[in-house]
Short mmCIF file of C-alpha atoms in Angstrom, two decimals:
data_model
loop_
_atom_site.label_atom_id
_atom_site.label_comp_id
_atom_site.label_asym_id
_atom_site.label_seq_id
_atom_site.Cartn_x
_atom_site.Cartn_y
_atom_site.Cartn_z
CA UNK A 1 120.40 105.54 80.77
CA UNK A 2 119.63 102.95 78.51
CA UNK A 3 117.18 102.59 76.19
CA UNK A 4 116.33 98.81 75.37
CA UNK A 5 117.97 95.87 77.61
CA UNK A 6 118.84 92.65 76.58
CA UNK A 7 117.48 89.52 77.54
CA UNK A 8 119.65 86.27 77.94
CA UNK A 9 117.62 83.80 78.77
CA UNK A 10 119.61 81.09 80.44
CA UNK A 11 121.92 78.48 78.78
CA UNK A 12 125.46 79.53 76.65
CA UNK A 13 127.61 77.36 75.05
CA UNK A 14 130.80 78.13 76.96
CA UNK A 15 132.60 75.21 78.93
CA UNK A 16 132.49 77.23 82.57
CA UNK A 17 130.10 79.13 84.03
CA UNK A 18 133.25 81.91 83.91
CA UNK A 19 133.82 81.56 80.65
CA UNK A 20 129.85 82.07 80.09
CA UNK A 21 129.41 85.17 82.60
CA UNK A 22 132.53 86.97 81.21
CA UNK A 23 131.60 86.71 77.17
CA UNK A 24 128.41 87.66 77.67
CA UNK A 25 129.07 90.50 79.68
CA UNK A 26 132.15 91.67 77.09
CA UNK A 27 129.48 91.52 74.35
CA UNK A 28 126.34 92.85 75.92
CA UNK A 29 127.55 93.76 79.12
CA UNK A 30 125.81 97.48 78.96
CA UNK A 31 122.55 96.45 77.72
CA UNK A 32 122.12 93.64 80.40
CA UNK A 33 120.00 93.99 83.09
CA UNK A 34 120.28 90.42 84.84
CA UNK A 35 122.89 87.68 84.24
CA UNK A 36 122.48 84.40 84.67
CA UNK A 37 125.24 81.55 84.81
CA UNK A 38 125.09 79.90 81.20
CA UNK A 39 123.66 76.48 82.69
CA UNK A 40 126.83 75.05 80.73
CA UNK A 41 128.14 71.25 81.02
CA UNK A 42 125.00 68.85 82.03
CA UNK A 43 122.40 71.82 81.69
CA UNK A 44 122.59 72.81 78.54
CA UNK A 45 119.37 70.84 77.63
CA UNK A 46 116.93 72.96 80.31
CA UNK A 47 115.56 70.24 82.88
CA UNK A 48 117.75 66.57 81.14
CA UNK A 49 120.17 66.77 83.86
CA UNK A 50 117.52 67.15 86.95
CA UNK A 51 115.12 64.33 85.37
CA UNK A 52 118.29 62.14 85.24
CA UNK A 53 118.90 62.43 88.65
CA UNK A 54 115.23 61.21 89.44
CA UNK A 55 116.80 57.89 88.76
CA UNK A 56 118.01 57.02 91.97
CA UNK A 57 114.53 58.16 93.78
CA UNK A 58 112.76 56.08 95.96
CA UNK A 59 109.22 56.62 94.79
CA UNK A 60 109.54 56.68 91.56
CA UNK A 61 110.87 54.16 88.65
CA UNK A 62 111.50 54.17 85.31
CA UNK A 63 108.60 54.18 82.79
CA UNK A 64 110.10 54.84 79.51
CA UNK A 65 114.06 55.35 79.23
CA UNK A 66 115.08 58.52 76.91
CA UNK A 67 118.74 59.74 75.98
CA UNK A 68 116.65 63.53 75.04
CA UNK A 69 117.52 63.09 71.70
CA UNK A 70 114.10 64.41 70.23
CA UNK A 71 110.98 65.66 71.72
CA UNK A 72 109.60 61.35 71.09
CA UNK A 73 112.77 60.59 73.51
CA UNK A 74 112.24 62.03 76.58
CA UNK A 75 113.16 59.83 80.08
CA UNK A 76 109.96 59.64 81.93
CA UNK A 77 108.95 57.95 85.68
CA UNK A 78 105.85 56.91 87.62
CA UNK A 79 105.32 56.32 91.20
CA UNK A 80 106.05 53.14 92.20
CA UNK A 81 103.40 50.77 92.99
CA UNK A 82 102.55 51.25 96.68
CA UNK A 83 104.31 54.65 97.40
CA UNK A 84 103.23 58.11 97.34
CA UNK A 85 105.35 61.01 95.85
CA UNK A 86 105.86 64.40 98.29
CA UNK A 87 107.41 68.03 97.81
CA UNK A 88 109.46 67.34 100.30
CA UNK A 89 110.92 64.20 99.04
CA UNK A 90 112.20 65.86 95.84
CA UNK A 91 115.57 67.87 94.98
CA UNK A 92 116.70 69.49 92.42
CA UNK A 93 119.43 71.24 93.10
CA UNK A 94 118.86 74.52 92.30
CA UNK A 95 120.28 76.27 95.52
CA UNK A 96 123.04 74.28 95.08
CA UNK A 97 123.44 75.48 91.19
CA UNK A 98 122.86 78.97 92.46
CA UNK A 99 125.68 78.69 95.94
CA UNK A 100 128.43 77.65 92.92
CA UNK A 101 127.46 80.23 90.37
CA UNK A 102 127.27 83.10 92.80
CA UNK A 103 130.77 83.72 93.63
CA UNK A 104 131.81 83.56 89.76
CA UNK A 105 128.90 86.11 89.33
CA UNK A 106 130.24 88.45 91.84
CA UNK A 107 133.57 88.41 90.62
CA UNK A 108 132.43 89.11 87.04
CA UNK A 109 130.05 91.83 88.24
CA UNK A 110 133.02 93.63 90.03
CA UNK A 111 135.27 93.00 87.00
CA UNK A 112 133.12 94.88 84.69
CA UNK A 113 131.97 97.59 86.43
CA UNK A 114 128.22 96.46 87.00
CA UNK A 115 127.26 96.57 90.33
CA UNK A 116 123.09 97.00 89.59
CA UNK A 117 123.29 93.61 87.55
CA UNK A 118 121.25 90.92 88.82
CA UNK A 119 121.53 87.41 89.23
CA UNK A 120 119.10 85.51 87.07
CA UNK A 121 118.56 82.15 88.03
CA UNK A 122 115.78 79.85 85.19
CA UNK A 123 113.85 76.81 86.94
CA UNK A 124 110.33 75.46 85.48
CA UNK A 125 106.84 75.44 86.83
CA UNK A 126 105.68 72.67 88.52
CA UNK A 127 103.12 71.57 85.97
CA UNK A 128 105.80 71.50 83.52
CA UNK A 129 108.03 69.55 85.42
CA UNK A 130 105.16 67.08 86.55
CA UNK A 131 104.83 66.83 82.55
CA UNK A 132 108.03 66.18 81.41
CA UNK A 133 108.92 63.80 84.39
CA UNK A 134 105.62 61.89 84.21
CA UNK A 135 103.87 61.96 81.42
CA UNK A 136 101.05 63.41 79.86
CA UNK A 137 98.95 62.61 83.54
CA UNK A 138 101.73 64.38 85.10
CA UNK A 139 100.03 68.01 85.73
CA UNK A 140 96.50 66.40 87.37
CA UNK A 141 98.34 64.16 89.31
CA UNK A 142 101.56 65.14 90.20
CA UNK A 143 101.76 68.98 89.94
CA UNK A 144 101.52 69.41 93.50
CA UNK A 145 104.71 68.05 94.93
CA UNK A 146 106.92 69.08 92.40
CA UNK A 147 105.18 73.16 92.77
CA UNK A 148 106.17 72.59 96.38
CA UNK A 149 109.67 71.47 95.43
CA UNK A 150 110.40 73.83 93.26
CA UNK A 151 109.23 76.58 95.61
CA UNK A 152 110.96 75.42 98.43
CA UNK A 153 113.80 75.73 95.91
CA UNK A 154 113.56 78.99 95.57
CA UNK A 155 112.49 80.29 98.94
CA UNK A 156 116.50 78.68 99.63
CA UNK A 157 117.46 80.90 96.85
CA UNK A 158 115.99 84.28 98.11
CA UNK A 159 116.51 83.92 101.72
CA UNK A 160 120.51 83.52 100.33
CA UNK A 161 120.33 86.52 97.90
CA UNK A 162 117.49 88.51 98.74
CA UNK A 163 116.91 90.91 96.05
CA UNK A 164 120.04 90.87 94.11
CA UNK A 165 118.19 87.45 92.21
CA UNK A 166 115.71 87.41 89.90
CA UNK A 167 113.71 84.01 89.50
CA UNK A 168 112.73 83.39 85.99
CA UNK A 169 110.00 80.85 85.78
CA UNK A 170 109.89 78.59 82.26
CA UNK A 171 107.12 78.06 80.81
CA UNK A 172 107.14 75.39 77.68
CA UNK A 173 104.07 73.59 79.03
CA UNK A 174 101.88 75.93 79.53
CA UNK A 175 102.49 78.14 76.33
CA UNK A 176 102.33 74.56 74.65
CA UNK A 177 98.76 73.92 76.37
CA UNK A 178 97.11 77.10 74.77
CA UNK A 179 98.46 77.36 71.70
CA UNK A 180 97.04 73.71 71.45
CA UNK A 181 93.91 73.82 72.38
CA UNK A 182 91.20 75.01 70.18
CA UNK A 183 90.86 79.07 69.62
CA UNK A 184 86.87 79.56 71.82
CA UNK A 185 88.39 77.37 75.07
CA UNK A 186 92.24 78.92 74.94
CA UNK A 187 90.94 81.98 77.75
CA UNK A 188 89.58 79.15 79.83
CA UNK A 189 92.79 76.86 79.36
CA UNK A 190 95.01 80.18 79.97
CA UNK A 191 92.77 81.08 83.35
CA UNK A 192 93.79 77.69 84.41
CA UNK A 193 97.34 77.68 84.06
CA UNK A 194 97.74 80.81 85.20
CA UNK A 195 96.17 79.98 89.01
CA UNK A 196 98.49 77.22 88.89
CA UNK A 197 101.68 79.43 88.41
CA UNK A 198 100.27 81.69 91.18
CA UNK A 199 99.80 79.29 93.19
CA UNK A 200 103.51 78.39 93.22
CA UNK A 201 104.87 81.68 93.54
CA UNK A 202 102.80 82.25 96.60
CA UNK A 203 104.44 79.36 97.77
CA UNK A 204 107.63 82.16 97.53
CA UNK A 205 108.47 84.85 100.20
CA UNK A 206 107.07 88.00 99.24
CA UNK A 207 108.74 90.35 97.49
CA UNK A 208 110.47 88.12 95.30
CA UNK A 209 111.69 89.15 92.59
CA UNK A 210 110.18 86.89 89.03
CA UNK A 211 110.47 86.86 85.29
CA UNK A 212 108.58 84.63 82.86
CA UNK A 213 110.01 82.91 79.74
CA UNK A 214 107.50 81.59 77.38
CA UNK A 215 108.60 78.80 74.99
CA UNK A 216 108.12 76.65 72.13
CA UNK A 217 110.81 74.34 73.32
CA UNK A 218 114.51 74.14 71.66
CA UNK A 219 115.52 70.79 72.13
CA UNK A 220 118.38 69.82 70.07
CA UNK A 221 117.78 73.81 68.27
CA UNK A 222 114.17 72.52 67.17
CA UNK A 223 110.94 73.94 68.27
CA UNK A 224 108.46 71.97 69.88
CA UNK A 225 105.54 73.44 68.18
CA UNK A 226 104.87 76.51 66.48
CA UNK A 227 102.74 79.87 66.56
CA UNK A 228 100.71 80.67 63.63
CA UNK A 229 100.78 84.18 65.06
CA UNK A 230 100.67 86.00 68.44
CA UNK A 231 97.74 84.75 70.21
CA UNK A 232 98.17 82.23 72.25
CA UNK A 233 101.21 84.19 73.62
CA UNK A 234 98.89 87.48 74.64
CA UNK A 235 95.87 85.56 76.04
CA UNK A 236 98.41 83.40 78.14
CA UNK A 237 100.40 86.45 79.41
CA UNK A 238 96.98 88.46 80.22
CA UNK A 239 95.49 85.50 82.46
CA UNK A 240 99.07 85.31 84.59
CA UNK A 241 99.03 89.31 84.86
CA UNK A 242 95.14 89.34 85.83
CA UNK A 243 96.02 86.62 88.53
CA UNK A 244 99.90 86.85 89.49
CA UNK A 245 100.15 87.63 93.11
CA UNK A 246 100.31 91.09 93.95
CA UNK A 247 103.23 90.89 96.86
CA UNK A 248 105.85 89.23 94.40
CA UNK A 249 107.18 91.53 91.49
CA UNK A 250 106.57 90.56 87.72
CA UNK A 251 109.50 91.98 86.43
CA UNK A 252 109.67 90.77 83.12
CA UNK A 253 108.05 88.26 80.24
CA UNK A 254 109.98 86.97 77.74
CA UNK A 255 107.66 85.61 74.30
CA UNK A 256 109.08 83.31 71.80
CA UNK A 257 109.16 84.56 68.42
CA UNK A 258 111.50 82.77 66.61
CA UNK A 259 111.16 78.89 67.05
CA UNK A 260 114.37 76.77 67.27
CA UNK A 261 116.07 77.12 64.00
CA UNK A 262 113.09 79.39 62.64
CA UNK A 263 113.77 82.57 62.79
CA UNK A 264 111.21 85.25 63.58
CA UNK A 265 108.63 85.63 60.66
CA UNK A 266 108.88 88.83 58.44
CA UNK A 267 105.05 89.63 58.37
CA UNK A 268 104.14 92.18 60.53
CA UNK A 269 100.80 90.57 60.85
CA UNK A 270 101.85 88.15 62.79
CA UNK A 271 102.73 90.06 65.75
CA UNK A 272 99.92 92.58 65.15
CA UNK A 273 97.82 90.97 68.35
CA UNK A 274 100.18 91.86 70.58
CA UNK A 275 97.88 95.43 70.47
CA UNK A 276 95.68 93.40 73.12
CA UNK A 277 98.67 92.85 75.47
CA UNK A 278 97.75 94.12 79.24
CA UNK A 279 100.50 93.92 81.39
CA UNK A 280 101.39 96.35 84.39
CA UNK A 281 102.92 99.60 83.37
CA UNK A 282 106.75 98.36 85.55
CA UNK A 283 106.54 94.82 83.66
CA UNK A 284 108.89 94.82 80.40
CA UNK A 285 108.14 92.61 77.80
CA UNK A 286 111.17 90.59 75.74
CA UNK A 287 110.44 90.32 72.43
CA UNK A 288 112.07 86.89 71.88
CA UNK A 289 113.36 87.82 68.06
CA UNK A 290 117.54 87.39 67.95
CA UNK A 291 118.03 84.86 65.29
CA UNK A 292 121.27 83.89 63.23
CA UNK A 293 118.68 83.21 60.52
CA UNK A 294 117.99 87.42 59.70
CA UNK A 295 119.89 90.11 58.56
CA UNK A 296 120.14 93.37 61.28
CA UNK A 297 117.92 95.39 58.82
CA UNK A 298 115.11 92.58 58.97
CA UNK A 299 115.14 92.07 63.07
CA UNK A 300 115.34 95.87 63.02
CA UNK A 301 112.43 96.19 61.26
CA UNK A 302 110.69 93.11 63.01
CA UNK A 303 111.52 95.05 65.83
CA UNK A 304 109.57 98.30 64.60
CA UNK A 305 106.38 95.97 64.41
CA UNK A 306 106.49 94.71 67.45
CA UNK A 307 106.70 98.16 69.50
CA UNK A 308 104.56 99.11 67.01
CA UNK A 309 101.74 96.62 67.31
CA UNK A 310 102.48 96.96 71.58
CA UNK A 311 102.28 100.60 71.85
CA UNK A 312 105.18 100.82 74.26
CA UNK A 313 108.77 99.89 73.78
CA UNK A 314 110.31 96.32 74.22
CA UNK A 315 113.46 94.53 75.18
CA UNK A 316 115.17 92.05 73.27
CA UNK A 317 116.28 88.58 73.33
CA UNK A 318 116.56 85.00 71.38
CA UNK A 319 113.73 82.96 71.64
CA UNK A 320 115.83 80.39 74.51
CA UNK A 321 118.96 80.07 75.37
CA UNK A 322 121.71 79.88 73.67
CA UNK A 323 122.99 76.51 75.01
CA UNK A 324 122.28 74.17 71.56
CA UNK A 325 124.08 76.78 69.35
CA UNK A 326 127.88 76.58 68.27
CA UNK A 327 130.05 79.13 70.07
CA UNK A 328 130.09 81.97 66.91
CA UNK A 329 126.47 81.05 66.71
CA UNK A 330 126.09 82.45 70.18
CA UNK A 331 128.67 85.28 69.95
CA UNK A 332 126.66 86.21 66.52
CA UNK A 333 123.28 86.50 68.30
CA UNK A 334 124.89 88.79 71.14
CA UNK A 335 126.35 91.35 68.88
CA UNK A 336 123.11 90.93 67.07
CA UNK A 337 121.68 92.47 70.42
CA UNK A 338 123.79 94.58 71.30
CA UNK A 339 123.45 96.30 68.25
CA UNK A 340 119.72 96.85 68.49
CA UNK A 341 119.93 98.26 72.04
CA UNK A 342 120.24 102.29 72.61
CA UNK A 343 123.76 103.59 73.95
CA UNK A 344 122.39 102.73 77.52
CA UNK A 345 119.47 101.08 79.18
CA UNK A 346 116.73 101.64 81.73
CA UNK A 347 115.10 99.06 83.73
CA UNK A 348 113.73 101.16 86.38
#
């Protein structure tokens, strides 16, 4: 039975997706509940390699060329003049990602002896893909096609895996909105994202299994903005429990509280609103705390005040994936894990 799981979010800096499933699992294999493939090569920076491959689509051109090299450098497109963009003119390839990965996953599942792990496969919301990909204007006017996309995406996914997959949606934009936008209008804001994310996952074939990774962003290891405390994270994750569909399982959120190369603050006030948390009893929460940045004794203790301040006990994880550290970087914030987790865990 075990007692705390550990979260990896997505991306590991390992050259294969082998090499990636295997050291995870040799490092944290007990305490892991899901696995996903390390999004290694062209993936390590989230959503770069997809938006690249806009490039060649008929409805949409260039606007502003980007090589990702800061949040100011982004690639970005608009609709060419006299077309119209539709779902079911984009791809992204995330069946595709999954139909390679799955094999290696099996394999590595059989090899260590962990037949109840799951797949765990990231992909973003379509208001935060409309956003990145077109601009500012993106989520009002573009939102639609690319929720359809990305649904259709994973409805591809499921109908291959069924319930050995778990579909963790990432969530940048929308934690970026509210924790933006001035304190008396953030429930409104937060009400409003939230019926857009349901909206896409009833897109989804019921029963499918979701997580939800909140995030400040970790482009190039650097934050995209940061939390004065735990707010914006608890009034987000309340309006997308009060509204997620109730024929698709929340299985887990995941809540940034480290920021790129910040690590998690010390102050126990700062996670002390996470007392107003209301999720459903089966939903864990991931404290996002791992960080190369603090000693064991101080994420223990950071630890302590976030159960504390939730009334209920948490699982663990880094704040994003692991994809912009070095190698012993990555390895470092495993056994950092690993170490914090009981002698075995329980996600049922």
């Amino acid at each position: 039975m075990i007692n705390r799981a550990l979260h990896m979010v997505g991306s590991y800096p390992a050259g294969t997706t082998a090499d990636a499933m295997n050291e995870m699992l040799e490092l944290a294999g007990p305490y892991l509940a899901t696995l996903p493939d390390g999004e290694t090569g062209d993936r390590r920076n989230w959503i770069a390699s997809v938006m690249e491959g806009l490039r060649t689509h008929p409805d949409l051109e260039v606007r502003r060329e980007g090589d990702f090299a800061g949040y100011d450098r982004l690639l970005n497109f608009r609709v060419r003049r006299g077309h119209r963009l539709r779902g079911d003119s984009l791809h992204f390839g995330y069946p595709e990602t999954y139909a390679a990965a799955r094999p290696v996953f099996d394999a590595a599942r059989q090899a260590h002896g962990r037949k109840d792990l799951i797949f765990q496969i990231g992909l973003p919301t379509g208001l935060g893909m409309s956003m990145f990909t077109m601009g500012p204007r993106g989520p009002l006017l573009y939102r639609r096609p690319f929720s359809e996309a990305i649904a259709r995406e994973i409805s591809r996914i499921r109908e291959d895996a069924g319930d050995d997959v778990l579909v963790q949606l990432e969530m940048p934009a929308e934690l970026a909105f509210v924790a933006m936008s001035p304190a008396p209008v953030r429930p409104a804001v937060a009400a409003w994202l939230a019926r857009t994310v349901a909206a896409l996952v009833r897109l989804t074939p019921e029963g499918t299994r979701f997580g939800l990774h909140l995030c400040m962003g970790d482009l190039q290891h650097t934050a995209l903005f940061r939390l004065r405390d735990t707010g914006p994270v608890v009034t987000l994750l309340n309006a997308l429990a009060a509204r997620w569909p109730s024929d698709h399982r929340l299985e887990l959120v995941h809540a940034p509280l480290a920021a790129g190369g910040e690590p998690p603050p010390l102050d126990p006030a700062f996670y002390a609103r996470l007392s107003a948390l209301r999720l459903p009893p089966d939903t864990r929460f991931v404290a996002g705390l791992l960080h190369e940045g603090r000693t064991a004794d101080e994420l223990r203790s950071t630890m302590t005040a976030v159960e504390e301040a939730l009334g209920r006990p948490a699982d663990i994880g880094a704040s994003c994936g692991l994809g912009r550290r070095d190698r012993e970087m990555a390895r470092t914030i495993l056994r950092q894990g690993a170490a914090l987790c009981g002698p075995g865990v329980s996600t049922a």
